[in-house]
């Protein structure tokens, strides 16, 4: 059946997991119940309730009473404040002014379980996990509400039979349970509020409240509302109420000097035009709770955290393609970095201008030692070579004079030679420095070729023409260390951090946007429990990602690791947790997934450049360097290099500093996300 997505439902003392479908032929006349005799018979009471978003007033002096054991139809056009009122009633939204009691106490009162197991909420959309089966859905809400496995199974068996649901392993799609709502209110222990802008749908509710512009225009049994306005339909009665309200407003605005008719008649215009409930009272009772109850109310419940974690793991299980992508994406990224960054260029063409004609000349011998796998030599005349480099065909020109062999011999055997001999016995090189990496590689290859040539010709006497600088074995690292070795530790941390940011922000924003988090909050799950559950659930994904990353960089790409592997793993995990925490900050502050992704991407590149991941921090100008040192990954990248390449432990300041900064950022992000989410909910 096609799902209708325009109804909100609240049930006091009952958790409703599935959105109902209204069918007139299933409603029965036995919904009518006797009116209550005292305040204790009201499940919900609203007194002078006001709610504003900045300067926008959504609810204005609203008074409403919902009787025990009744279905209350809250009717009105979209945007009139129905959903806002329901969120205030269940305690996920604070009122700006007034007073609300639900089952005798204010919402969110410590120990009252509102929000919690005493209320259920069905948002405007279906707001169920489509990847869940019926069994998964009911089990999840059973855990949230603190039911035992036996109790959950009993309720599940009853609902499946009573509602004629498909098999329990069927995926949740479009289930409706209106008949169940009818049955549960017959006992008088459950009250239900249903909101809709399809007015005629609520004809068979016990009570209806007609809302417009944040005010309750009328409240009473449907037949009484229609009789009061001599209307044959609720819709017609609502139109007449709107016209009456407009007339009152126009009279009020016509002249500030005129006396309002409501004042002369003693009528309060904030009250509904028709109301059968008790009037609002000025004496509001004072409620109190001892410190143990308040402590239990504030501290996170591991029952709820476990339920949310199981929910996340089940969703992952139902989406194996997405899960595999999350696992393999870091491996793909680090593989591309190791394969494409830091290696020597290949197939670099250089022009060779050799003015020596003899095949046994030193110039030909020297060129034979040049690495032909990286450098391709093209023999040309002087004019052709320079024309080619100006046209971008070659990256450099290597030139030899016609007396190169004789002049170089004199340089090697004579103690004093003229400037002409020095110049003629030198290899002349002109480079295109628009690509510095290629230019540096050519310089390196030419120096290596010359050293190999000298070693071949002079053997034990080669030291006589060597540069007066001798590089000994390095203290840390190896002589052939390349740029990839420098980049890899920071790249691993960056990949782990930003994948955690993106995945956490996206999943959290989507759950809130689809109304999935609203159900959890109404069930009594706190914002801190929600954040901790997301944090612990994503740890599983991060752990698999880190294992695959380390296997590839250590075993496949042979990156050196001289230090403790445990320290390496812990630091990467902490960076991933910090990324999750930062993703929670973004998703707590931003409602739209596109804006959340833009925020994450906007921070990615500045952090990548300033954190010393792709270029040393020492190269950054000082004003920016101070900013760099405050970022989450600068000290962490340095710490990971010290562990892997120097073999240092936590006794070294450069190592433990990376751990300390990471933990500090993680704590800050978690606190900030909790505060933002608490303020917004």
GROMACS .gro file of N, CA and C in nm, residues 211 214 300 338 345 411 420 469 487 534 577 580 601 607 613-614 660 674:
model
   54
  211UNK      N    1  -0.592   2.402   1.506
  211UNK     CA    2  -0.484   2.499   1.523
  211UNK      C    3  -0.470   2.587   1.401
  214UNK      N    4  -0.026   2.899   1.530
  214UNK     CA    5   0.025   2.877   1.664
  214UNK      C    6  -0.077   2.889   1.774
  300UNK      N    7   2.500   0.866   3.131
  300UNK     CA    8   2.458   0.785   3.016
  300UNK      C    9   2.423   0.643   3.057
  338UNK      N   10   5.144   0.595  -0.238
  338UNK     CA   11   5.273   0.526  -0.241
  338UNK      C   12   5.321   0.499  -0.384
  345UNK      N   13   6.091   1.029  -1.171
  345UNK     CA   14   6.023   1.035  -1.302
  345UNK      C   15   6.091   0.940  -1.401
  411UNK      N   16   9.288   1.808  -1.571
  411UNK     CA   17   9.232   1.843  -1.440
  411UNK      C   18   9.258   1.732  -1.337
  420UNK      N   19   9.055   2.807  -1.850
  420UNK     CA   20   9.008   2.750  -1.976
  420UNK      C   21   9.000   2.598  -1.968
  469UNK      N   22   8.318   1.690   0.026
  469UNK     CA   23   8.210   1.665   0.122
  469UNK      C   24   8.178   1.517   0.116
  487UNK      N   25   5.606   1.131   0.321
  487UNK     CA   26   5.464   1.162   0.309
  487UNK      C   27   5.376   1.057   0.377
  534UNK      N   28   2.763   0.637   1.840
  534UNK     CA   29   2.825   0.660   1.709
  534UNK      C   30   2.977   0.642   1.717
  577UNK      N   31   3.946   0.840   1.598
  577UNK     CA   32   3.845   0.879   1.696
  577UNK      C   33   3.827   1.031   1.696
  580UNK      N   34   3.611   1.113   1.409
  580UNK     CA   35   3.470   1.086   1.441
  580UNK      C   36   3.413   1.200   1.525
  601UNK      N   37   3.500   1.924   0.351
  601UNK     CA   38   3.594   1.945   0.242
  601UNK      C   39   3.665   2.080   0.254
  607UNK      N   40   4.409   2.202   0.620
  607UNK     CA   41   4.474   2.116   0.718
  607UNK      C   42   4.583   2.031   0.653
  613UNK      N   43   5.207   1.751   0.630
  613UNK     CA   44   5.186   1.617   0.575
  613UNK      C   45   5.255   1.602   0.439
  614UNK      N   46   5.239   1.701   0.351
  614UNK     CA   47   5.298   1.692   0.217
  614UNK      C   48   5.419   1.781   0.201
  660UNK      N   49   4.932   1.351   2.321
  660UNK     CA   50   4.863   1.446   2.409
  660UNK      C   51   4.777   1.543   2.329
  674UNK      N   52   2.862   1.755   2.209
  674UNK     CA   53   2.757   1.730   2.310
  674UNK      C   54   2.683   1.859   2.345
   0.00000   0.00000   0.00000
